């Protein structure tokens, strides 16, 4: 029984020492390229998210500025002129403006995606 315990006391440290050397030698060449790929992916994803956020912020600022200008003009103009002017604006005017802004946003996003992909292809 003593020889079995002695054998196991020598076997396990030697086995796990060899196993750890094997695992370090096997995994270490894989870790570098894998971490580099993950870093590049999240870098590209972060840039795309920043571009989309910047476009959204620009559209929001443009909308707020137009709203402020419109309310400033409406506050200065007499009510009769505003009522008469509203008669010439169609009822679906907000839908038409929203559609135009959405089309412009789509074209801006498409343009930025093309520029970003060209930039990454050249890099």
PDB file of C-alpha atoms in Angstrom:
ATOM      1  CA  UNK A   1       0.000   0.000   0.000  1.00  0.00           C
ATOM      2  CA  UNK A   2       2.882   2.354   0.707  1.00  0.00           C
ATOM      3  CA  UNK A   3       4.305   1.988  -2.767  1.00  0.00           C
ATOM      4  CA  UNK A   4       0.943   2.975  -4.314  1.00  0.00           C
ATOM      5  CA  UNK A   5       0.830   6.146  -2.236  1.00  0.00           C
ATOM      6  CA  UNK A   6       4.461   6.909  -3.112  1.00  0.00           C
ATOM      7  CA  UNK A   7       3.758   6.273  -6.795  1.00  0.00           C
ATOM      8  CA  UNK A   8       0.742   8.603  -6.753  1.00  0.00           C
ATOM      9  CA  UNK A   9       2.725  11.289  -4.875  1.00  0.00           C
ATOM     10  CA  UNK A  10       5.265  11.299  -7.695  1.00  0.00           C
ATOM     11  CA  UNK A  11       2.805  10.780 -10.557  1.00  0.00           C
ATOM     12  CA  UNK A  12       0.426  13.683 -10.009  1.00  0.00           C
ATOM     13  CA  UNK A  13       3.006  16.509  -9.668  1.00  0.00           C
ATOM     14  CA  UNK A  14       4.934  15.243 -12.712  1.00  0.00           C
ATOM     15  CA  UNK A  15       1.785  14.690 -14.770  1.00  0.00           C
ATOM     16  CA  UNK A  16       0.317  18.119 -14.028  1.00  0.00           C
ATOM     17  CA  UNK A  17       3.689  19.825 -14.558  1.00  0.00           C
ATOM     18  CA  UNK A  18       3.908  18.260 -18.027  1.00  0.00           C
ATOM     19  CA  UNK A  19       0.239  19.024 -18.694  1.00  0.00           C
ATOM     20  CA  UNK A  20       0.672  22.687 -17.771  1.00  0.00           C
ATOM     21  CA  UNK A  21       3.698  22.956 -20.090  1.00  0.00           C
ATOM     22  CA  UNK A  22       1.700  21.358 -22.891  1.00  0.00           C
ATOM     23  CA  UNK A  23      -1.301  23.644 -22.360  1.00  0.00           C
ATOM     24  CA  UNK A  24       0.852  26.784 -22.208  1.00  0.00           C
ATOM     25  CA  UNK A  25       2.680  25.744 -25.375  1.00  0.00           C
ATOM     26  CA  UNK A  26      -0.581  24.901 -27.139  1.00  0.00           C
ATOM     27  CA  UNK A  27      -2.725  27.871 -26.056  1.00  0.00           C
ATOM     28  CA  UNK A  28      -0.196  30.742 -26.056  1.00  0.00           C
ATOM     29  CA  UNK A  29       0.165  30.933 -29.893  1.00  0.00           C
ATOM     30  CA  UNK A  30      -3.647  31.039 -30.177  1.00  0.00           C
ATOM     31  CA  UNK A  31      -4.281  33.731 -27.543  1.00  0.00           C
ATOM     32  CA  UNK A  32      -2.408  36.577 -29.280  1.00  0.00           C
ATOM     33  CA  UNK A  33      -4.235  36.514 -32.635  1.00  0.00           C
ATOM     34  CA  UNK A  34      -7.561  35.843 -30.897  1.00  0.00           C
ATOM     35  CA  UNK A  35      -7.224  38.880 -28.637  1.00  0.00           C
ATOM     36  CA  UNK A  36      -6.079  40.989 -31.603  1.00  0.00           C
ATOM     37  CA  UNK A  37      -9.159  39.944 -33.605  1.00  0.00           C
ATOM     38  CA  UNK A  38     -11.482  40.741 -30.695  1.00  0.00           C
ATOM     39  CA  UNK A  39      -9.856  44.162 -30.201  1.00  0.00           C
ATOM     40  CA  UNK A  40     -10.161  45.023 -33.913  1.00  0.00           C
ATOM     41  CA  UNK A  41     -13.797  43.912 -33.990  1.00  0.00           C
ATOM     42  CA  UNK A  42     -14.811  46.035 -31.016  1.00  0.00           C
ATOM     43  CA  UNK A  43     -12.782  48.970 -32.333  1.00  0.00           C
ATOM     44  CA  UNK A  44     -14.677  48.854 -35.648  1.00  0.00           C
ATOM     45  CA  UNK A  45     -17.981  48.377 -33.862  1.00  0.00           C
ATOM     46  CA  UNK A  46     -17.233  51.302 -31.557  1.00  0.00           C
ATOM     47  CA  UNK A  47     -16.421  53.575 -34.495  1.00  0.00           C
ATOM     48  CA  UNK A  48     -19.661  52.642 -36.257  1.00  0.00           C
ATOM     49  CA  UNK A  49     -21.672  53.293 -33.088  1.00  0.00           C
ATOM     50  CA  UNK A  50     -19.946  56.674 -32.669  1.00  0.00           C
ATOM     51  CA  UNK A  51     -20.740  57.662 -36.259  1.00  0.00           C
ATOM     52  CA  UNK A  52     -24.398  56.671 -35.901  1.00  0.00           C
ATOM     53  CA  UNK A  53     -24.583  58.542 -32.588  1.00  0.00           C
ATOM     54  CA  UNK A  54     -23.031  61.643 -34.154  1.00  0.00           C
ATOM     55  CA  UNK A  55     -25.533  61.553 -37.020  1.00  0.00           C
ATOM     56  CA  UNK A  56     -28.406  61.174 -34.549  1.00  0.00           C
ATOM     57  CA  UNK A  57     -27.108  64.060 -32.437  1.00  0.00           C
ATOM     58  CA  UNK A  58     -26.787  66.269 -35.524  1.00  0.00           C
ATOM     59  CA  UNK A  59     -30.350  65.486 -36.590  1.00  0.00           C
ATOM     60  CA  UNK A  60     -31.617  66.190 -33.070  1.00  0.00           C
ATOM     61  CA  UNK A  61     -29.778  69.523 -32.952  1.00  0.00           C
ATOM     62  CA  UNK A  62     -31.142  70.436 -36.400  1.00  0.00           C
ATOM     63  CA  UNK A  63     -34.690  69.571 -35.316  1.00  0.00           C
ATOM     64  CA  UNK A  64     -34.395  71.595 -32.102  1.00  0.00           C
ATOM     65  CA  UNK A  65     -33.036  74.582 -34.047  1.00  0.00           C
ATOM     66  CA  UNK A  66     -35.866  74.426 -36.586  1.00  0.00           C
ATOM     67  CA  UNK A  67     -38.424  74.127 -33.790  1.00  0.00           C
ATOM     68  CA  UNK A  68     -36.953  77.166 -32.022  1.00  0.00           C
ATOM     69  CA  UNK A  69     -36.973  79.194 -35.241  1.00  0.00           C
ATOM     70  CA  UNK A  70     -40.549  78.171 -36.022  1.00  0.00           C
ATOM     71  CA  UNK A  71     -41.832  78.990 -32.551  1.00  0.00           C
ATOM     72  CA  UNK A  72     -39.961  82.318 -32.629  1.00  0.00           C
ATOM     73  CA  UNK A  73     -41.580  83.257 -35.923  1.00  0.00           C
ATOM     74  CA  UNK A  74     -44.987  82.124 -34.672  1.00  0.00           C
ATOM     75  CA  UNK A  75     -44.589  84.237 -31.529  1.00  0.00           C
ATOM     76  CA  UNK A  76     -43.753  87.364 -33.563  1.00  0.00           C
ATOM     77  CA  UNK A  77     -46.441  86.986 -36.243  1.00  0.00           C
ATOM     78  CA  UNK A  78     -50.062  88.010 -35.687  1.00  0.00           C
ATOM     79  CA  UNK A  79     -52.489  85.162 -35.015  1.00  0.00           C
ATOM     80  CA  UNK A  80     -54.569  85.924 -38.102  1.00  0.00           C
ATOM     81  CA  UNK A  81     -51.586  85.363 -40.380  1.00  0.00           C
ATOM     82  CA  UNK A  82     -50.765  82.072 -38.677  1.00  0.00           C
ATOM     83  CA  UNK A  83     -54.348  80.837 -39.068  1.00  0.00           C
ATOM     84  CA  UNK A  84     -54.398  81.846 -42.738  1.00  0.00           C
ATOM     85  CA  UNK A  85     -50.972  80.279 -43.306  1.00  0.00           C
ATOM     86  CA  UNK A  86     -52.116  77.012 -41.728  1.00  0.00           C
ATOM     87  CA  UNK A  87     -54.845  76.737 -44.332  1.00  0.00           C
ATOM     88  CA  UNK A  88     -52.170  76.341 -47.030  1.00  0.00           C
ATOM     89  CA  UNK A  89     -50.254  73.617 -45.169  1.00  0.00           C
ATOM     90  CA  UNK A  90     -51.528  70.104 -45.933  1.00  0.00           C
ATOM     91  CA  UNK A  91     -52.693  67.886 -43.086  1.00  0.00           C
ATOM     92  CA  UNK A  92     -49.971  65.311 -43.741  1.00  0.00           C
ATOM     93  CA  UNK A  93     -47.162  67.882 -43.679  1.00  0.00           C
ATOM     94  CA  UNK A  94     -45.491  66.328 -40.618  1.00  0.00           C
ATOM     95  CA  UNK A  95     -45.533  62.899 -42.259  1.00  0.00           C
ATOM     96  CA  UNK A  96     -43.986  64.341 -45.422  1.00  0.00           C
ATOM     97  CA  UNK A  97     -41.223  66.103 -43.489  1.00  0.00           C
ATOM     98  CA  UNK A  98     -40.573  62.957 -41.428  1.00  0.00           C
ATOM     99  CA  UNK A  99     -40.306  60.890 -44.610  1.00  0.00           C
ATOM    100  CA  UNK A 100     -37.844  63.346 -46.140  1.00  0.00           C
ATOM    101  CA  UNK A 101     -35.725  63.402 -42.971  1.00  0.00           C
ATOM    102  CA  UNK A 102     -35.770  59.602 -42.795  1.00  0.00           C
ATOM    103  CA  UNK A 103     -34.639  59.358 -46.432  1.00  0.00           C
ATOM    104  CA  UNK A 104     -31.843  61.845 -45.765  1.00  0.00           C
ATOM    105  CA  UNK A 105     -30.791  59.978 -42.626  1.00  0.00           C
ATOM    106  CA  UNK A 106     -30.706  56.718 -44.590  1.00  0.00           C
ATOM    107  CA  UNK A 107     -28.510  58.272 -47.260  1.00  0.00           C
ATOM    108  CA  UNK A 108     -26.167  59.754 -44.620  1.00  0.00           C
ATOM    109  CA  UNK A 109     -25.818  56.425 -42.825  1.00  0.00           C
ATOM    110  CA  UNK A 110     -25.232  54.640 -46.137  1.00  0.00           C
ATOM    111  CA  UNK A 111     -22.557  57.191 -47.076  1.00  0.00           C
ATOM    112  CA  UNK A 112     -20.785  56.836 -43.713  1.00  0.00           C
ATOM    113  CA  UNK A 113     -20.916  53.034 -43.850  1.00  0.00           C
ATOM    114  CA  UNK A 114     -19.297  53.110 -47.291  1.00  0.00           C
ATOM    115  CA  UNK A 115     -16.592  55.513 -46.084  1.00  0.00           C
ATOM    116  CA  UNK A 116     -15.884  53.454 -42.971  1.00  0.00           C
ATOM    117  CA  UNK A 117     -15.680  50.179 -44.886  1.00  0.00           C
ATOM    118  CA  UNK A 118     -13.341  51.763 -47.448  1.00  0.00           C
ATOM    119  CA  UNK A 119     -11.203  53.098 -44.610  1.00  0.00           C
ATOM    120  CA  UNK A 120     -10.977  49.664 -42.974  1.00  0.00           C
ATOM    121  CA  UNK A 121     -10.243  47.948 -46.286  1.00  0.00           C
ATOM    122  CA  UNK A 122      -7.346  50.325 -46.948  1.00  0.00           C
ATOM    123  CA  UNK A 123      -5.982  49.972 -43.404  1.00  0.00           C
TER     124      UNK A 123
END
